[in-house]
Short mmCIF file of C-alpha atoms and ligand atoms in Angstrom, two decimals:
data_model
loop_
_atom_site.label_atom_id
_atom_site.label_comp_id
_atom_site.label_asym_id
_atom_site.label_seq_id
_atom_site.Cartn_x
_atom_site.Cartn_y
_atom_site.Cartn_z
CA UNK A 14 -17.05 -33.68 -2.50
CA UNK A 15 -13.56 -33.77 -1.26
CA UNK A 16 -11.48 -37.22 -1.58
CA UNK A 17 -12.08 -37.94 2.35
CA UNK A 18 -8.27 -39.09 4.03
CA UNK A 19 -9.04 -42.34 5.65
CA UNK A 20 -7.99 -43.46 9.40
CA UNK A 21 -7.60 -46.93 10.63
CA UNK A 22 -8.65 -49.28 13.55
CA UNK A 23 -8.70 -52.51 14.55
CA UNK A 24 -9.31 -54.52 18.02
CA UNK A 25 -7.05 -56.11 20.60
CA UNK A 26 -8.87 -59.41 19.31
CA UNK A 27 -8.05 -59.08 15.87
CA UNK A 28 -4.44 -60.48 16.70
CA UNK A 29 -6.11 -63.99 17.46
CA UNK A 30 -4.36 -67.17 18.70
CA UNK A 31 -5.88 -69.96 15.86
CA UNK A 32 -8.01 -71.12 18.17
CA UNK A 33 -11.45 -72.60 16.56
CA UNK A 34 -13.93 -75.12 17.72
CA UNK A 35 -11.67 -77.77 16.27
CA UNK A 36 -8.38 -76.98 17.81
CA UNK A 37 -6.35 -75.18 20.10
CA UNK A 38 -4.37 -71.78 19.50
CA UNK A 39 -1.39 -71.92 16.99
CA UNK A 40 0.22 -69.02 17.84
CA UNK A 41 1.53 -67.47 21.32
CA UNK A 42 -0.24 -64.79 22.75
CA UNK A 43 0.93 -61.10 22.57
CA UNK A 44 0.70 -58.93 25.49
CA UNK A 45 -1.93 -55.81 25.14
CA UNK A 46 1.22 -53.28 25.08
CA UNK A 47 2.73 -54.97 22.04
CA UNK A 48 -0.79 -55.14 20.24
CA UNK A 49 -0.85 -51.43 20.70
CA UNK A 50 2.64 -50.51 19.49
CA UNK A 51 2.05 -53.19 16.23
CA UNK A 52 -0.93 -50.94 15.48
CA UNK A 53 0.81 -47.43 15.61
CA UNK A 54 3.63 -49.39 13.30
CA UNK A 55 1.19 -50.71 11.01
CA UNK A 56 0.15 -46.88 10.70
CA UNK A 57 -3.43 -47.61 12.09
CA UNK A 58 -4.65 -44.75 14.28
CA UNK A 59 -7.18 -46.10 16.24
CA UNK A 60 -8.09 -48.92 18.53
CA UNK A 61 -11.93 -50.86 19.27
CA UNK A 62 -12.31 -52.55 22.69
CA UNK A 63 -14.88 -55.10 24.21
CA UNK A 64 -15.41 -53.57 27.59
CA UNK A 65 -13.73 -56.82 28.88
CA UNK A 66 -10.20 -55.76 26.67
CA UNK A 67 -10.14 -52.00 28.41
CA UNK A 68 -10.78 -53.48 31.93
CA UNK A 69 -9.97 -57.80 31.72
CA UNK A 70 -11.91 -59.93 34.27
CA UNK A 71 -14.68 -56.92 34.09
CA UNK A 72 -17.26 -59.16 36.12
CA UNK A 73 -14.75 -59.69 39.59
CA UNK A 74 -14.26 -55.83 40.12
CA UNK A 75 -16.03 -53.23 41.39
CA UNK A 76 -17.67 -49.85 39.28
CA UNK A 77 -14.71 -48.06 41.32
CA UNK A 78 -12.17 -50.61 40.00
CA UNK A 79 -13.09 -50.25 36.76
CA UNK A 80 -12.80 -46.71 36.41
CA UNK A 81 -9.81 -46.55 37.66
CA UNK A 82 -8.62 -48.99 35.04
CA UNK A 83 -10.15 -47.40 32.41
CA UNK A 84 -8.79 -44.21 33.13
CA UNK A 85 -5.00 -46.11 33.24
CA UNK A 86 -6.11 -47.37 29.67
CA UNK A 87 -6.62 -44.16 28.56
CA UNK A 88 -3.30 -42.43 29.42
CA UNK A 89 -1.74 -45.71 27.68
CA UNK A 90 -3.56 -44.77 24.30
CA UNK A 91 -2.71 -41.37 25.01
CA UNK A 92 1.63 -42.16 25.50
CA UNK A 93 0.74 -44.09 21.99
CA UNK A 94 -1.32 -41.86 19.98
CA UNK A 95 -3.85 -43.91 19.35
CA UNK A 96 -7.69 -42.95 19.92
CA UNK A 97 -10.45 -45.21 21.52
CA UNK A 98 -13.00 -45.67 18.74
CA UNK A 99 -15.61 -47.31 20.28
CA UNK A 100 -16.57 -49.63 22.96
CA UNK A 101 -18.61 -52.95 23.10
CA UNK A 102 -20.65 -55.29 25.45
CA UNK A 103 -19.24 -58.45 25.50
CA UNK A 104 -22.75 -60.13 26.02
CA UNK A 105 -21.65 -63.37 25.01
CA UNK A 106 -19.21 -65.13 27.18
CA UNK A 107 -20.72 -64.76 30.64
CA UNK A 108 -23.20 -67.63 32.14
CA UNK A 109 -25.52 -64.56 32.57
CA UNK A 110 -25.61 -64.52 28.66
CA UNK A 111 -26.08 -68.10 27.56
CA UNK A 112 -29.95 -67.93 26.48
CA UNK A 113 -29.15 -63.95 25.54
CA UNK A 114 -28.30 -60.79 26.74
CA UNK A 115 -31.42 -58.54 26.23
CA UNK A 116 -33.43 -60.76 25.17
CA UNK A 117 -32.94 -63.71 27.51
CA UNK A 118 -36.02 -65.82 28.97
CA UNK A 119 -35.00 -64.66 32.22
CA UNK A 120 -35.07 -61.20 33.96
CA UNK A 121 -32.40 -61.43 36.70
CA UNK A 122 -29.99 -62.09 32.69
CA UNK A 123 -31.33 -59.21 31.17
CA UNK A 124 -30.35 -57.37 33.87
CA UNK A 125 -27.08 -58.38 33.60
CA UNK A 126 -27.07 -57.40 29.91
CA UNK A 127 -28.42 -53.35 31.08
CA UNK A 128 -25.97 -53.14 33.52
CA UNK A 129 -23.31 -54.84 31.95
CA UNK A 130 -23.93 -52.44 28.97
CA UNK A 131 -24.80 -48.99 31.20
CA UNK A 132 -21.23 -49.81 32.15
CA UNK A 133 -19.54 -50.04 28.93
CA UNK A 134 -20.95 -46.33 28.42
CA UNK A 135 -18.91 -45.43 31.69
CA UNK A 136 -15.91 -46.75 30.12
CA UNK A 137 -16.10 -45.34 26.67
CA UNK A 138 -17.14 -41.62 28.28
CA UNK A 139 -13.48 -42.24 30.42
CA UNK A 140 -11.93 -43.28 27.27
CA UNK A 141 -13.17 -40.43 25.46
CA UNK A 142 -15.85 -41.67 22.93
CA UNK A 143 -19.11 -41.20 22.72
CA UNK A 144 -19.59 -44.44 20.70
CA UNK A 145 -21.26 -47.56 21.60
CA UNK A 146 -20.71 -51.09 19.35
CA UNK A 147 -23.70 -53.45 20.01
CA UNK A 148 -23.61 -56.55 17.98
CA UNK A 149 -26.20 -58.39 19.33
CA UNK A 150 -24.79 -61.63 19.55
CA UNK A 151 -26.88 -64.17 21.46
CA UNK A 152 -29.94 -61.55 20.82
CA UNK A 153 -31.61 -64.56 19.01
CA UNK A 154 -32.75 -68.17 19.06
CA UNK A 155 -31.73 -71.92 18.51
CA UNK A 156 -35.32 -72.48 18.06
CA UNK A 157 -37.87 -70.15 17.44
CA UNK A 158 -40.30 -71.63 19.46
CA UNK A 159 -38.05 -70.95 22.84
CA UNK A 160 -38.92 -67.06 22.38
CA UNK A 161 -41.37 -64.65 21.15
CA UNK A 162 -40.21 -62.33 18.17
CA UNK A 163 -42.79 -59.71 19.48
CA UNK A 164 -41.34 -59.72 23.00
CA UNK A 165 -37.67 -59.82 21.84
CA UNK A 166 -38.54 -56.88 19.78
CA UNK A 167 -40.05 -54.80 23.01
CA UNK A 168 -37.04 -55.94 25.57
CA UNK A 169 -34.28 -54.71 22.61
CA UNK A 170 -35.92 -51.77 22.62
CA UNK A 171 -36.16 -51.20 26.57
CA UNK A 172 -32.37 -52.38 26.36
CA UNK A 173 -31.29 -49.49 23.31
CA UNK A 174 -33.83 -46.62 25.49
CA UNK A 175 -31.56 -48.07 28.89
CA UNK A 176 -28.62 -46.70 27.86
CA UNK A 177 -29.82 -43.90 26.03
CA UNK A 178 -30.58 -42.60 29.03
CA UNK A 179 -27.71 -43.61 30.94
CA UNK A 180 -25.62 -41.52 28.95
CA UNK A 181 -27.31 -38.21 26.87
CA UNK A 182 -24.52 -38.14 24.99
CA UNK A 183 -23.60 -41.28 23.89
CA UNK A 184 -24.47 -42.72 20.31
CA UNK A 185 -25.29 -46.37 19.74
CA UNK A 186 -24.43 -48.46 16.71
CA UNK A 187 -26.39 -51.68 15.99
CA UNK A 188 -23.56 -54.33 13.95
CA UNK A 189 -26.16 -56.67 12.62
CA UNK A 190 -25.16 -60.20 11.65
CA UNK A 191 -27.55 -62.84 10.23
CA UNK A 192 -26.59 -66.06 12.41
CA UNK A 193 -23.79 -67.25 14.26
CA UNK A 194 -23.72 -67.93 17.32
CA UNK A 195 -27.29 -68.00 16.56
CA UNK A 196 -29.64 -69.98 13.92
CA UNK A 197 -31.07 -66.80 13.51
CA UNK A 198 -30.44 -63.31 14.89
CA UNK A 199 -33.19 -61.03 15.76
CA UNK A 200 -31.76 -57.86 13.84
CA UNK A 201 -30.09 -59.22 10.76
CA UNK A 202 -29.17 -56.45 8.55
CA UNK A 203 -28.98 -52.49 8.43
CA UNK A 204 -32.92 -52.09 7.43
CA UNK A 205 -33.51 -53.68 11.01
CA UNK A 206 -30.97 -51.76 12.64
CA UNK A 207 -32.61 -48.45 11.42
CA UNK A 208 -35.81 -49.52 11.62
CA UNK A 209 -35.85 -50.63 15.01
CA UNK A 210 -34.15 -47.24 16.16
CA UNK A 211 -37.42 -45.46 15.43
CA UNK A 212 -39.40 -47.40 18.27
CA UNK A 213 -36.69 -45.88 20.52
CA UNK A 214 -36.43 -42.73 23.12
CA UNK A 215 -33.95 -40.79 20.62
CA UNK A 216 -33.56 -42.89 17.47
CA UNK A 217 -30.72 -39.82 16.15
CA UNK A 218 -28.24 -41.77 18.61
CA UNK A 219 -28.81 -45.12 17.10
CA UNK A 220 -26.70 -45.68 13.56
CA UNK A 221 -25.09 -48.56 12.40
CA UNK A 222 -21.91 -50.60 11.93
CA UNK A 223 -21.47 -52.85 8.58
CA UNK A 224 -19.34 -55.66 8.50
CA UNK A 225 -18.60 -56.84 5.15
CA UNK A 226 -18.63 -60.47 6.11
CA UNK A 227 -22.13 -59.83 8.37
CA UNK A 228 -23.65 -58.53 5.22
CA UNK A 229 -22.78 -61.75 2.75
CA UNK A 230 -23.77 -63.86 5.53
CA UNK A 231 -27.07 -62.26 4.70
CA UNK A 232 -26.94 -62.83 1.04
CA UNK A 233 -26.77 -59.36 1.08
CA UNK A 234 -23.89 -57.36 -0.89
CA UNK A 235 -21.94 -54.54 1.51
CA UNK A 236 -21.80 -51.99 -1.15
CA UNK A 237 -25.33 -51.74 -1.17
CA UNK A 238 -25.66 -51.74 3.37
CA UNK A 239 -22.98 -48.99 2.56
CA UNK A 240 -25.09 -47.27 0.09
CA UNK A 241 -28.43 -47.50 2.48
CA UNK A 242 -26.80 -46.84 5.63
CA UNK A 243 -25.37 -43.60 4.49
CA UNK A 244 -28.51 -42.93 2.90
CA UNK A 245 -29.62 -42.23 6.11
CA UNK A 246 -26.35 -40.47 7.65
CA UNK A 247 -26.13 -43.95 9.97
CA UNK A 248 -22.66 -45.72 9.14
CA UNK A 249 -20.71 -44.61 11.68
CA UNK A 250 -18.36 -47.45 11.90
CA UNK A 251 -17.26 -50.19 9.42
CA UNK A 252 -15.72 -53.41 9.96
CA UNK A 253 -14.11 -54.60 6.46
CA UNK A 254 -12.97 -58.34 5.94
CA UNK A 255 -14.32 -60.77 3.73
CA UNK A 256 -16.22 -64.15 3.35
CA UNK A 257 -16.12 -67.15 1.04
CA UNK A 258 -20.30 -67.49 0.56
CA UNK A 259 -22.78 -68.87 3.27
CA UNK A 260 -20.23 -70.70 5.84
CA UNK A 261 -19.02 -70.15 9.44
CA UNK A 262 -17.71 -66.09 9.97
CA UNK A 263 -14.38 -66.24 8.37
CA UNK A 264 -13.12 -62.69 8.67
CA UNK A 265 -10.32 -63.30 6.08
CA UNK A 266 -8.81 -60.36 5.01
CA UNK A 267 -10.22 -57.41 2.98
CA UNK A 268 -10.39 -58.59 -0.46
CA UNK A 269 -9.16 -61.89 0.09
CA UNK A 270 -12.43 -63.72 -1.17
CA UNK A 271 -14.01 -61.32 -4.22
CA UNK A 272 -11.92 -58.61 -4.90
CA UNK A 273 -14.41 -56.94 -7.19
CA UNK A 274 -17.39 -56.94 -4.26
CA UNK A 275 -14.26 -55.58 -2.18
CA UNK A 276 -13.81 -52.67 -5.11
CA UNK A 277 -17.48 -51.56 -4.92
CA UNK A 278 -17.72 -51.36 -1.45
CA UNK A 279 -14.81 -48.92 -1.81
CA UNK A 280 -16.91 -47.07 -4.50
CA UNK A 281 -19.56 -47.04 -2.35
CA UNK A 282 -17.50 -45.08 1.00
CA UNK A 283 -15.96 -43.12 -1.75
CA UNK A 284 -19.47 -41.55 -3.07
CA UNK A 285 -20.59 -40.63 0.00
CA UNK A 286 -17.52 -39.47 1.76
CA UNK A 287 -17.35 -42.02 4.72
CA UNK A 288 -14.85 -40.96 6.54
CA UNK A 289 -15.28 -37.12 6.04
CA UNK A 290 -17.26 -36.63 9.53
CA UNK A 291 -14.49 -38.33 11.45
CA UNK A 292 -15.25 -42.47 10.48
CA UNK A 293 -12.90 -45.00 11.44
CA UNK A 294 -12.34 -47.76 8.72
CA UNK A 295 -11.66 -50.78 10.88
CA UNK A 296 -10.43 -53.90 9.64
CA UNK A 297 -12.75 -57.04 11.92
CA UNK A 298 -10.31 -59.54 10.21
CA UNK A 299 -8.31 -62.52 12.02
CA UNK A 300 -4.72 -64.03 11.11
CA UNK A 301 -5.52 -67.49 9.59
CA UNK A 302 -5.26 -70.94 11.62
CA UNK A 303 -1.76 -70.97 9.57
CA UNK A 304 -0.13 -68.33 10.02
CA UNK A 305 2.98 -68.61 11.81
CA UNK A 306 3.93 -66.31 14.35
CA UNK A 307 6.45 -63.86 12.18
CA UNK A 308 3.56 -62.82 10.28
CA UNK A 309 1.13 -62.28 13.20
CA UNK A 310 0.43 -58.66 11.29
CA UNK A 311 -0.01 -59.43 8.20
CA UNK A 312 -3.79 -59.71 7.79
CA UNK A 313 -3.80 -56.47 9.25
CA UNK A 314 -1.29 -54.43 6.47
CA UNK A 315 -2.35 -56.42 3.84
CA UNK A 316 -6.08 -55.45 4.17
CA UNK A 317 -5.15 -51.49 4.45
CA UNK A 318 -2.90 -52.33 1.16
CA UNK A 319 -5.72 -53.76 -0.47
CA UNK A 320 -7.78 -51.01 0.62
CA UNK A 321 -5.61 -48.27 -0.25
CA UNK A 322 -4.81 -49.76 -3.79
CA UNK A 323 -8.20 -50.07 -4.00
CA UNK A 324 -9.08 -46.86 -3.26
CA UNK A 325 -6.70 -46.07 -6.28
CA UNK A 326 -8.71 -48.10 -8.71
CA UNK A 327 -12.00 -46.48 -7.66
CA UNK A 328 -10.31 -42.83 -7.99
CA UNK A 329 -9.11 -44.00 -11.79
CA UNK A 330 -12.17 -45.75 -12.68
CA UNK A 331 -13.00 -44.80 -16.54
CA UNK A 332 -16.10 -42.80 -15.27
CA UNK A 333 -16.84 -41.53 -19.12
CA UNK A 334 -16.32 -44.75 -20.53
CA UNK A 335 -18.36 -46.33 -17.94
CA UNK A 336 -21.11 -43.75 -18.24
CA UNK A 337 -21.17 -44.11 -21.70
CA UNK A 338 -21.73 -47.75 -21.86
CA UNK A 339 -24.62 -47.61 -19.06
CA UNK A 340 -26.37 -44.78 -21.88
CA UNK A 341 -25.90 -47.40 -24.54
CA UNK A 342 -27.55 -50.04 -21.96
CA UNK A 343 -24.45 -52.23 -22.96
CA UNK A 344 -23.62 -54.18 -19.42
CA UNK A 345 -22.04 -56.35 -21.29
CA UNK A 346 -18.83 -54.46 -21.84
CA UNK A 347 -19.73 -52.60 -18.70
CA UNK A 348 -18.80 -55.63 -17.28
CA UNK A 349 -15.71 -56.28 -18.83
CA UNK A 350 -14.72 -52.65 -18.15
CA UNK A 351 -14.48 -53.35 -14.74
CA UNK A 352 -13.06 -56.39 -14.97
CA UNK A 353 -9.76 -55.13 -17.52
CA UNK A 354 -9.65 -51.71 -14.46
CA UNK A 355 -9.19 -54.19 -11.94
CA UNK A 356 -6.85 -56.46 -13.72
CA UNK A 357 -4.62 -53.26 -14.65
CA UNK A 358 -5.53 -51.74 -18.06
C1 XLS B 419 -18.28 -60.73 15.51
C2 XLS B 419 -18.21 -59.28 15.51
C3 XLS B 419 -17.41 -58.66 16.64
C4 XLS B 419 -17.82 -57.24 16.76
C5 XLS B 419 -17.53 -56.54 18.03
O1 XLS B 419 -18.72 -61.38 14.57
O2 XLS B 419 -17.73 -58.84 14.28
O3 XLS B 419 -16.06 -58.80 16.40
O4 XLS B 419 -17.30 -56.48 15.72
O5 XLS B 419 -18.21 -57.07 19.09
MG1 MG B 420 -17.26 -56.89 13.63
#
């Protein structure tokens, strides 16, 4: 298979503030046209929106409106050279959305959600992708006993076959995440992502998007969500960071927290040639509370390093040696092995 070239992304709202549910924002906010210049000098080639960052204030302006500003948003990324990756439903911010989006107790919400998201289709088509980012926030409970897992199941499926119809064209990927905002999320990992795609209209337009940090949230490694998902042909989008065990989403930087479950995810693109049918690598990963403002980009380059050096290791790995051992059922130095490749020998 040929060594795939890899392309870059990231969102407007990976150049956060510091704010967190302790404190305010540490850092002064950058304009959307300086975002968007950082990115095409950080060598990133790509940009991911929340329908709310390619048209602001989405909810006070009309379908018309919103075209239009899409359409401005477009010749912008154009004059830049950066492509549109994907587009998301922000179904989390709104009142509409405070018991759910899809799944909310009540209709006149989910209706909200469908149109909110029918839209979002609109804009991506406009800014000229066919791909859809649901991560299904709020689709979940506080307590179970507030909804039925049976009937959450049915309305995410009316919600996926809603705007698979909308738009023939479009595909849909399904970001899973365990918890947060949630206790508990209704589709927590890629084998509910897939799965649920076969109860829908056209389950060949519904794939997946990994996070790294989603997937430890889980308990789950991301090398092996990589390994399933592609399994299938279904990762069509990755978000790369990295978490420090069961906590709050932390979206440090690639590699930051275990560099060797950073390496095998790597190994893991690398065998089956993400990237070769046109993949974005995307980087979900935030600045931390610290940072001062002269290194707002830093998360950002210093994940792609990591990545590319890492890329590096898993294209020198001692394959033979390796193989060898594994014959010899010796993990033991296996282990070590990979331990002396990634410390440099
Ligand atoms: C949050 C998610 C979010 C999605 C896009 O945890 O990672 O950033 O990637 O809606
Ligand atoms: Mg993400």
């Amino acid at each position: 298979m040929p060594k795939p070239t890899y392309r870059f992304c990231a969102g407007p709202w990976n150049f956060s503030e510091g704010r967190d549910p302790y404190g305010p924002e540490t850092r002064a906010a950058h304009s959307f046209d300086w975002k968007l210049s950082a990115l095409k000098k950080l060598g990133f080639d790509a940009m991911m929106f929340h329908d709310d960052d390619a048209v602001p204030n989405i909810d006070t302006k009309s379908a018309t409106q919103v075209l239009k500003e899409a359409k401005e948003l477009k010749k912008r990324l154009d004059g830049e050279g950066i492509v549109a990756e994907m587009v998301a439903p922000r179904l989390w911010f709104a009142p509409q959305t405070i018991d759910g989006g899809y799944t909310s107790n009540r209709k006149a919400d989910r209706q909200y959600a469908i149109d909110r998201s029918k839209q979002t289709l609109d804009i991506a088509r406009v800014l000229g992708t066919d791909l859809i980012v649901l991560w299904l926030a709020r689709e979940g409970t506080y307590l179970r006993e507030s909804k039925s897992g049976a009937r959450s199941t049915e309305l995410l499926v009316d919600a996926l076959d809603a705007m698979l119809a909308h738009d023939k064209k479009a595909r849909l990927c399904i970001e899973p995440k365990p918890n947060e905002p949630m206790d508990h999320a209704y589709i927590p990992t890629i084998g509910h992502a897939l799965a649920i795609a076969q109860l829908t209209r056209d389950p060949k337009r519904i794939g997946c998007l990994i996070e790294s940090a989603h997937s430890i949230l889980a308990g789950l490694d991301p090398a092996d969500e990589i390994d399933f998902a592609m399994a299938f042909g279904k990762l069509w989008s990755l978000h790369l960071n990295d978490q420090n065990g069961l906590k709050f989403d932390q979206d440090k930087p690639f590699g930051s927290a275990n560099l060797r479950v950073a390496f095998n995810q790597i190994r893991a693109l690398e065998r089956n040639g993400y990237g070769s049918r046109g993949e974005y690598v995307a980087f979900d990963v935030h600045p931390f509370r610290t940072t001062r403002e002269e290194h707002y980009l830093k998360h950002l380059d210093n994940s792609r390093k990591t990545f590319l050096r890492l890329v590096e290791k898993a294209r020198s790995y001692p394959t033979k040696q390796a193989d060898a051992l594994i014959a010899d059922r010796n993990y033991q130095d296996l282990d070590q092995l990979v331990i002396e490749h990634l410390l440099g020998r």
